Coordinates of C-alpha atoms in Angstrom, one line a residue:
X1 CA 0.0 0.0 0.0
X2 CA 1.0 3.6 -0.5
X3 CA 3.1 5.6 2.0
X4 CA 1.7 8.9 0.9
X5 CA 1.1 11.4 3.6
X6 CA -2.4 11.7 2.4
X7 CA -4.4 8.7 3.4
X8 CA -6.9 7.8 0.7
X9 CA -9.4 5.0 1.3
X10 CA -10.7 3.3 -1.9
X11 CA -14.2 1.9 -1.3
X12 CA -16.7 -0.1 -3.3
X13 CA -19.7 -2.3 -3.0
X14 CA -19.8 -5.4 -5.2
X15 CA -21.7 -8.4 -6.3
X16 CA -20.5 -11.0 -8.8
X17 CA -17.8 -8.7 -10.3
X18 CA -15.1 -11.2 -11.0
X19 CA -14.7 -9.8 -14.5
X20 CA -14.0 -6.3 -13.3
X21 CA -12.6 -6.5 -9.7
X22 CA -8.9 -6.7 -10.8
X23 CA -9.1 -3.6 -12.8
X24 CA -11.3 -1.9 -10.2
X25 CA -8.6 -2.5 -7.5
X26 CA -5.5 -2.1 -9.7
X27 CA -5.9 1.7 -10.5
X28 CA -5.6 2.6 -6.8
X29 CA -3.2 -0.1 -5.6
X30 CA -0.2 2.2 -5.5
X31 CA -1.9 5.3 -4.1
X32 CA -4.5 4.0 -1.7
X33 CA -3.9 3.8 2.1
X34 CA -6.4 1.0 2.1
X35 CA -8.9 -0.7 -0.3
X36 CA -12.3 -1.7 1.1
X37 CA -14.6 -4.1 -0.7
X38 CA -18.1 -4.7 0.7
X39 CA -19.6 -7.8 -0.9
X40 CA -23.4 -8.0 -1.0
X41 CA -23.8 -11.6 -1.9
X42 CA -21.4 -12.7 -4.6
X43 CA -21.6 -16.3 -5.8
X44 CA -18.5 -16.1 -8.1
X45 CA -14.8 -15.5 -7.4
X46 CA -15.2 -11.8 -6.6
X47 CA -14.3 -12.1 -2.9
X48 CA -11.5 -14.5 -3.5
X49 CA -9.8 -12.2 -6.1
X50 CA -10.3 -9.1 -3.9
X51 CA -8.6 -10.9 -1.0
X52 CA -5.8 -12.1 -3.2
X53 CA -5.1 -8.5 -4.2
X54 CA -4.9 -7.4 -0.5
X55 CA -8.2 -5.6 -0.2
X56 CA -10.1 -5.6 3.1
X57 CA -13.3 -7.5 2.4
X58 CA -16.5 -7.1 4.4
X59 CA -19.9 -8.7 4.0
X60 CA -23.2 -6.8 4.0
X61 CA -26.6 -8.4 3.7
X62 CA -28.4 -6.8 0.7
X63 CA -31.5 -4.8 1.7
X64 CA -32.5 -3.3 -1.6
X65 CA -30.7 -0.1 -0.6
X66 CA -27.5 1.1 -2.3
X67 CA -27.0 3.9 0.2
X68 CA -27.1 1.5 3.2
X69 CA -24.4 -0.7 1.6
X70 CA -22.2 2.3 0.6
X71 CA -22.5 4.0 4.0
X72 CA -21.5 0.7 5.6
X73 CA -18.4 0.7 3.4
X74 CA -17.6 4.3 4.4
X75 CA -17.9 3.4 8.1
X76 CA -15.0 0.9 7.6
X77 CA -12.7 3.5 6.1
X78 CA -10.0 5.2 8.2
X79 CA -8.5 7.4 5.5
X80 CA -8.8 11.2 5.3
X81 CA -10.3 11.0 1.8
X82 CA -12.5 8.4 0.1
X83 CA -12.6 7.4 -3.5
X84 CA -15.9 5.6 -4.1
X85 CA -15.9 4.1 -7.6
X86 CA -17.9 1.2 -8.7
X87 CA -16.4 -2.1 -9.9
X88 CA -16.9 -1.1 -13.6
X89 CA -15.2 2.3 -13.2
X90 CA -11.6 3.3 -13.0
X91 CA -9.1 6.2 -13.1
X92 CA -6.2 5.9 -15.5
X93 CA -2.7 5.5 -13.9
X94 CA -2.0 9.1 -15.0
X95 CA -5.1 10.5 -13.4
X96 CA -4.6 8.5 -10.2
X97 CA -1.3 10.3 -9.9
X98 CA -3.0 13.7 -10.5
X99 CA -5.6 12.9 -7.8
X100 CA -2.9 12.5 -5.2
X101 CA -1.2 15.8 -6.3
X102 CA -4.6 17.6 -5.9
X103 CA -5.2 16.0 -2.5
X104 CA -1.7 16.9 -1.2
X105 CA -2.2 20.5 -2.4
X106 CA -5.6 20.8 -0.7
X107 CA -4.2 19.5 2.6
X108 CA -1.2 21.9 2.3
X109 CA -3.6 24.8 2.2
X110 CA -5.9 23.4 4.9
X111 CA -4.9 26.3 7.3
X112 CA -5.4 29.0 4.7
X113 CA -8.8 27.9 3.3
X114 CA -11.7 25.6 4.0
X115 CA -11.3 22.2 2.5
X116 CA -13.9 21.2 -0.2
X117 CA -16.2 18.4 0.7
X118 CA -15.7 16.6 -2.6
X119 CA -13.8 16.7 -5.8
X120 CA -15.9 16.7 -9.0
X121 CA -14.6 14.5 -11.9
X122 CA -15.6 14.0 -15.5
X123 CA -17.5 10.7 -16.0
X124 CA -16.8 9.1 -19.4
X125 CA -19.1 6.3 -20.7
X126 CA -17.3 3.8 -22.8
X127 CA -18.7 1.5 -25.6
X128 CA -17.5 -2.1 -25.8
X129 CA -14.7 -1.1 -28.1
X130 CA -13.5 1.4 -25.5
X131 CA -14.7 4.4 -27.5
X132 CA -16.4 7.2 -25.4
X133 CA -20.0 7.9 -26.2
X134 CA -21.0 10.4 -23.6
X135 CA -19.4 12.6 -20.9
X136 CA -20.9 14.0 -17.7
X137 CA -19.7 14.5 -14.1
X138 CA -19.6 12.5 -10.9
X139 CA -18.7 13.3 -7.3
X140 CA -16.8 10.2 -6.2
X141 CA -13.9 11.6 -4.2
X142 CA -14.9 13.2 -0.9
X143 CA -13.7 13.9 2.7
X144 CA -14.1 11.1 5.2
X145 CA -16.2 13.0 7.8
X146 CA -19.3 11.6 9.7
X147 CA -21.6 14.2 8.1
X148 CA -21.1 13.1 4.5
X149 CA -23.2 10.0 3.7
X150 CA -25.1 8.6 0.8
X151 CA -28.9 9.1 0.5
X152 CA -31.5 7.4 -1.7
X153 CA -32.3 3.7 -2.1
X154 CA -31.1 3.8 -5.7
X155 CA -29.3 6.5 -7.8
X156 CA -27.8 7.5 -4.5
X157 CA -26.0 10.8 -3.9
X158 CA -23.5 12.0 -1.3
X159 CA -24.7 14.9 0.7
X160 CA -24.8 16.7 4.0
X161 CA -27.8 16.5 6.4
X162 CA -30.5 19.0 6.1
X163 CA -29.8 19.8 2.4
X164 CA -26.8 21.9 3.4
X165 CA -24.7 22.9 0.4
X166 CA -21.4 21.0 -0.1
X167 CA -18.2 22.7 -1.2
X168 CA -17.0 21.4 -4.5
X169 CA -13.5 21.4 -6.0
X170 CA -14.2 21.1 -9.7
X171 CA -11.5 19.0 -11.4
X172 CA -13.5 17.7 -14.4
X173 CA -11.0 19.1 -16.8
X174 CA -8.2 17.3 -15.0
X175 CA -9.6 14.0 -13.7
X176 CA -11.8 11.5 -15.6
X177 CA -13.5 8.4 -14.3
X178 CA -14.1 5.8 -17.1
X179 CA -17.2 3.7 -16.9
X180 CA -17.7 0.5 -18.8
X181 CA -21.0 -0.6 -17.2
X182 CA -23.3 0.5 -20.0
X183 CA -21.3 -1.7 -22.4
X184 CA -22.1 -4.9 -20.6
X185 CA -24.0 -7.8 -22.3
X186 CA -27.7 -7.3 -23.2
X187 CA -28.8 -9.9 -20.7
X188 CA -26.9 -8.4 -17.9
X189 CA -28.2 -4.9 -18.7
X190 CA -31.8 -6.2 -18.8
X191 CA -31.4 -7.7 -15.3
X192 CA -30.0 -4.4 -14.1
X193 CA -33.0 -2.4 -15.5
X194 CA -35.5 -4.9 -14.0
X195 CA -33.8 -4.5 -10.6
X196 CA -33.9 -0.7 -10.9
X197 CA -37.6 -0.7 -11.8
X198 CA -38.3 -2.8 -8.7
X199 CA -36.4 -0.4 -6.4
X200 CA -37.8 2.8 -8.1
X201 CA -41.4 1.6 -8.0
X202 CA -40.9 1.0 -4.3
X203 CA -39.7 4.6 -3.8
X204 CA -42.6 5.9 -5.8
X205 CA -45.1 3.9 -3.7
X206 CA -43.6 5.6 -0.6
X207 CA -43.7 9.0 -2.2
X208 CA -45.6 9.5 -5.5
X209 CA -44.2 13.0 -5.8
X210 CA -40.6 11.8 -5.9
X211 CA -40.2 13.2 -9.4
X212 CA -36.5 12.3 -9.6
X213 CA -37.5 8.7 -9.1
X214 CA -40.0 9.0 -12.0
X215 CA -37.1 10.3 -14.2
X216 CA -34.9 7.4 -13.3
X217 CA -37.9 5.0 -13.8
X218 CA -38.2 6.3 -17.3
X219 CA -34.6 5.4 -18.0
X220 CA -35.1 1.9 -16.7
X221 CA -38.2 1.3 -18.9
X222 CA -36.4 2.8 -21.9
X223 CA -33.5 0.4 -21.2
X224 CA -35.9 -2.5 -21.5
X225 CA -37.5 -1.1 -24.6
X226 CA -40.8 -0.5 -22.9
X227 CA -41.3 2.8 -24.6
X228 CA -44.9 3.8 -23.6
X229 CA -44.1 3.1 -20.0
X230 CA -41.0 5.2 -20.4
X231 CA -42.9 8.1 -21.9
X232 CA -45.4 8.0 -19.0
X233 CA -42.7 8.1 -16.4
X234 CA -40.7 10.9 -18.1
X235 CA -44.0 12.9 -18.5
X236 CA -44.7 12.5 -14.8
X237 CA -41.1 13.6 -13.9
X238 CA -41.6 16.8 -16.0
X239 CA -44.5 17.8 -13.6
X240 CA -41.8 18.4 -11.0
X241 CA -40.4 21.9 -10.4
X242 CA -36.6 22.0 -11.1
X243 CA -34.5 22.6 -7.9
X244 CA -37.7 22.4 -5.8
X245 CA -39.5 19.0 -6.2
X246 CA -36.9 17.5 -8.6
X247 CA -33.3 18.1 -9.2
X248 CA -32.4 20.3 -12.2
X249 CA -30.5 17.3 -13.7
X250 CA -33.5 14.9 -13.2
X251 CA -35.9 17.4 -14.9
X252 CA -33.5 18.0 -17.8
X253 CA -32.9 14.2 -18.1
X254 CA -36.6 13.5 -18.4
X255 CA -37.1 16.1 -21.1
X256 CA -34.1 15.1 -23.2
X257 CA -34.9 11.4 -22.8
X258 CA -38.5 12.0 -23.9
X259 CA -37.3 13.9 -26.9
X260 CA -35.0 11.1 -27.7
X261 CA -37.9 8.6 -27.5
X262 CA -39.9 10.8 -29.9
X263 CA -36.9 10.9 -32.2
X264 CA -36.6 7.1 -32.3
X265 CA -40.3 6.4 -32.2
X266 CA -42.2 9.3 -33.7
X267 CA -45.5 7.5 -33.3
X268 CA -45.3 7.9 -29.5
X269 CA -45.8 11.6 -30.0
X270 CA -49.5 12.6 -30.5
X271 CA -48.4 15.6 -32.6
X272 CA -45.5 17.9 -33.4
X273 CA -46.9 20.3 -30.9
X274 CA -46.4 17.6 -28.2
X275 CA -42.8 17.3 -29.1
X276 CA -42.3 21.1 -29.1
X277 CA -44.0 21.3 -25.7
X278 CA -41.6 18.8 -24.3
X279 CA -38.6 20.9 -25.5
X280 CA -40.2 24.0 -24.1
X281 CA -40.6 22.3 -20.7
X282 CA -36.8 22.1 -20.4
X283 CA -36.1 25.6 -21.6
X284 CA -36.2 25.6 -25.4
X285 CA -35.5 27.9 -27.2
X286 CA -33.3 29.5 -24.5
X287 CA -31.6 26.5 -22.8
X288 CA -27.8 26.1 -23.2
X289 CA -28.1 22.3 -23.2
X290 CA -27.0 21.1 -26.7
X291 CA -29.0 17.8 -26.6
X292 CA -32.4 19.6 -26.5
X293 CA -31.8 21.1 -29.9
X294 CA -30.0 17.9 -31.1
X295 CA -32.9 15.5 -30.4
X296 CA -35.4 18.0 -31.7
X297 CA -33.4 18.3 -34.9
X298 CA -33.2 14.6 -35.4
X299 CA -36.9 14.3 -34.9
X300 CA -37.4 16.9 -37.6
X301 CA -35.0 15.1 -39.8
X302 CA -37.1 11.9 -39.6
X303 CA -40.1 14.0 -40.5
X304 CA -38.1 15.2 -43.6
X305 CA -38.4 18.7 -42.3
X306 CA -34.8 19.4 -43.4
X307 CA -34.6 23.1 -42.9
X308 CA -35.8 22.9 -39.3
X309 CA -33.5 19.9 -38.7
X310 CA -30.5 21.7 -40.1
X311 CA -31.1 24.8 -37.9
X312 CA -31.6 22.8 -34.7
X313 CA -28.6 20.5 -35.1
X314 CA -26.5 23.5 -36.2
X315 CA -27.4 25.3 -33.0
X316 CA -26.7 22.2 -30.9
X317 CA -23.2 22.0 -32.3
X318 CA -22.6 25.7 -31.7
X319 CA -23.7 25.3 -28.1
X320 CA -21.5 22.2 -27.5
X321 CA -18.4 24.3 -28.3
X322 CA -18.8 26.4 -25.2
X323 CA -20.9 24.1 -23.0
X324 CA -19.6 24.0 -19.4
X325 CA -22.5 22.4 -17.6
X326 CA -22.6 19.0 -15.8
X327 CA -25.3 17.2 -17.7
X328 CA -24.7 14.0 -19.7
X329 CA -24.3 15.3 -23.3
X330 CA -25.3 12.6 -25.8
X331 CA -24.2 14.8 -28.7
X332 CA -20.5 14.8 -27.5
X333 CA -20.3 11.1 -28.0
X334 CA -21.9 11.1 -31.4
X335 CA -20.1 13.9 -33.3
X336 CA -19.0 11.8 -36.2
X337 CA -22.6 10.6 -37.0
X338 CA -23.8 14.2 -36.5
X339 CA -21.4 15.7 -39.0
X340 CA -22.4 13.0 -41.5
X341 CA -26.1 13.8 -41.0
X342 CA -25.3 17.5 -41.5
X343 CA -23.6 16.6 -44.8
X344 CA -26.8 15.0 -45.9
X345 CA -29.0 17.9 -44.7
X346 CA -26.8 20.3 -46.6
X347 CA -27.1 18.2 -49.7
X348 CA -30.9 18.4 -49.4
X349 CA -30.9 22.1 -48.8
X350 CA -28.3 22.8 -51.5
X351 CA -25.7 24.5 -49.2
X352 CA -22.4 23.4 -50.8
X353 CA -20.1 25.5 -48.6
X354 CA -21.7 24.2 -45.4
X355 CA -21.7 20.7 -46.8
X356 CA -17.9 21.0 -47.4
X357 CA -17.4 22.3 -43.9
X358 CA -19.2 19.4 -42.2
X359 CA -17.7 16.9 -44.6
X360 CA -14.2 18.0 -43.6
X361 CA -15.2 17.8 -39.9
X362 CA -16.5 14.2 -40.4
X363 CA -13.3 13.2 -42.1
X364 CA -11.2 14.6 -39.3
X365 CA -13.0 12.2 -37.0
X366 CA -12.9 9.2 -39.4
X367 CA -10.7 9.4 -42.4
X368 CA -12.1 6.3 -44.0
X369 CA -15.7 7.6 -44.5
X370 CA -15.7 6.8 -48.2
X371 CA -19.1 8.3 -49.1
X372 CA -18.2 11.5 -47.3
X373 CA -14.7 11.7 -48.8
X374 CA -16.2 11.2 -52.3
X375 CA -18.7 14.0 -51.7
X376 CA -16.0 16.3 -50.4
X377 CA -13.9 15.7 -53.5
X378 CA -16.9 16.2 -55.7
X379 CA -17.4 19.6 -54.1
X380 CA -13.7 20.5 -54.5
X381 CA -13.9 19.4 -58.1
X382 CA -16.7 21.9 -58.7
X383 CA -14.4 24.7 -57.3
X384 CA -11.5 23.6 -59.4
X385 CA -12.0 25.1 -62.9
X386 CA -9.8 23.4 -65.5
X387 CA -7.5 22.1 -62.8
X388 CA -6.3 25.5 -61.7
X389 CA -7.1 24.9 -58.0
X390 CA -6.0 21.3 -57.7
X391 CA -3.1 22.4 -55.5
X392 CA -5.5 24.1 -53.1
X393 CA -7.5 20.9 -52.9
X394 CA -4.3 19.0 -52.2
X395 CA -3.3 21.4 -49.4
X396 CA -6.7 21.1 -47.8
X397 CA -6.5 17.3 -47.8
X398 CA -3.0 17.4 -46.3
X399 CA -4.5 18.9 -43.2
X400 CA -6.6 15.8 -42.8
X401 CA -4.4 13.0 -44.2
X402 CA -0.8 12.0 -43.7
X403 CA 0.3 11.9 -47.3
X404 CA 3.4 9.8 -46.4
X405 CA 1.1 6.9 -45.8
X406 CA 0.5 5.1 -49.1
X407 CA -2.8 3.8 -47.8
X408 CA -4.1 7.3 -47.5
X409 CA -3.0 8.1 -51.0
X410 CA -4.7 5.0 -52.4
X411 CA -7.9 5.8 -50.5
X412 CA -8.0 9.3 -51.9
X413 CA -7.1 8.1 -55.4
X414 CA -10.1 5.8 -55.3
X415 CA -12.4 8.5 -54.0
X416 CA -11.1 11.0 -56.6
X417 CA -11.8 8.5 -59.4
X418 CA -15.4 7.9 -58.0
X419 CA -15.9 11.7 -57.9
X420 CA -14.6 12.1 -61.4
X421 CA -11.9 14.6 -60.1
X422 CA -9.3 13.6 -62.7
X423 CA -7.0 16.6 -62.0
X424 CA -6.6 15.5 -58.4
X425 CA -6.4 11.8 -59.5
X426 CA -3.4 12.7 -61.6
X427 CA -1.8 14.7 -58.7
X428 CA -2.1 11.8 -56.3
X429 CA -0.8 9.4 -58.9
X430 CA 2.5 11.3 -59.1
X431 CA 3.0 10.9 -55.3
X432 CA 2.7 7.2 -55.4
X433 CA 5.6 4.7 -55.9
X434 CA 6.5 3.9 -59.5
X435 CA 5.1 0.3 -59.3
X436 CA 1.7 1.5 -58.0
X437 CA 1.6 4.3 -60.6
X438 CA 2.0 1.7 -63.4
X439 CA -0.7 -0.5 -62.0
X440 CA -3.2 2.3 -61.4
X441 CA -2.8 3.9 -64.9
X442 CA -4.1 0.6 -66.4
X443 CA -7.8 1.1 -66.3

């Protein structure tokens, strides 16, 4: 274990996490003062592996209450700070080192300023291939003081008693927690959603005006593909008043998720006016949340209302550039698709300059988008009168592609041929090795 002056306790609750437990413990092994694992009834090798890795393992009888289990784990911790990540979450080795630097600096300034209660980190959702698909924030590193505990049977949050405000050290630009849980198997995900529905319905029976629970219930139904039930739950959540009877995040989540449902299943919406009303409930047209405009734009796109779709998605992209909020932003993990959609919309609306712009952005994210590359070259060809601007086209492409890589040259040669851009085709040909030039000149 670490000999750092700062004593960091890593805590987690687990059940049947033998696939994740090694990685879950490995990231903190060199920095944590202690590693505490609370098992809630595993029947696999989770406990055995955790003990092999030197963690302190405790057992807690599951009571359908995540906060109860997590607070039990906290009570076993003796460090000054706690990092409470789930078994399917981790810091990179680099960020683990940054975390200790931040904690040491905070402790050094303890006499000069009041310590923050928690450190806010970025929360990055990963697909099965390891590619991020959305980013939000989480508060998983906090002081180990008796007042700070988790509250809520499910979707639990750390807080002080009496709704007292907690002091935050915002490090989301420095520290990222990576989460792989949403990339688990379909069957495992379904079981999780079923479990969540059971717990959330219990909370709602106890308090039907728990609008945050209604929002989470919508997520669970949507996860199971029970779309009408999801719509009803989200609609109920939107009856809550933000920051009064529902968190601002929960209210926004319900609105965005309902718009996403309408986008994927237009028949769920009674009318376009119903879709518009949903957007207005979460602040449209004045909200700074990019996803509201994004989902509205995709809904319009499916309705073949291309001008409205273009305007809404364009606004969502503009807002994303300067967005600094803490909501999960779906758009941020789907930029490549969005740029491709914008290329299509610009084609429909006959906006060649904008089409070229979004085409280049798409290629910067994925240089092997053949259809987009062909369209970009077709647009460049139209600008290139009698081969007088081929060099300009070449210089533009050099900003996207490494022209020392023959594979890139061959890809562009193929696209230039498809686009009928013969002047660029000849330019690329001269940059290829002699043997390839001979083979390609034979049509």
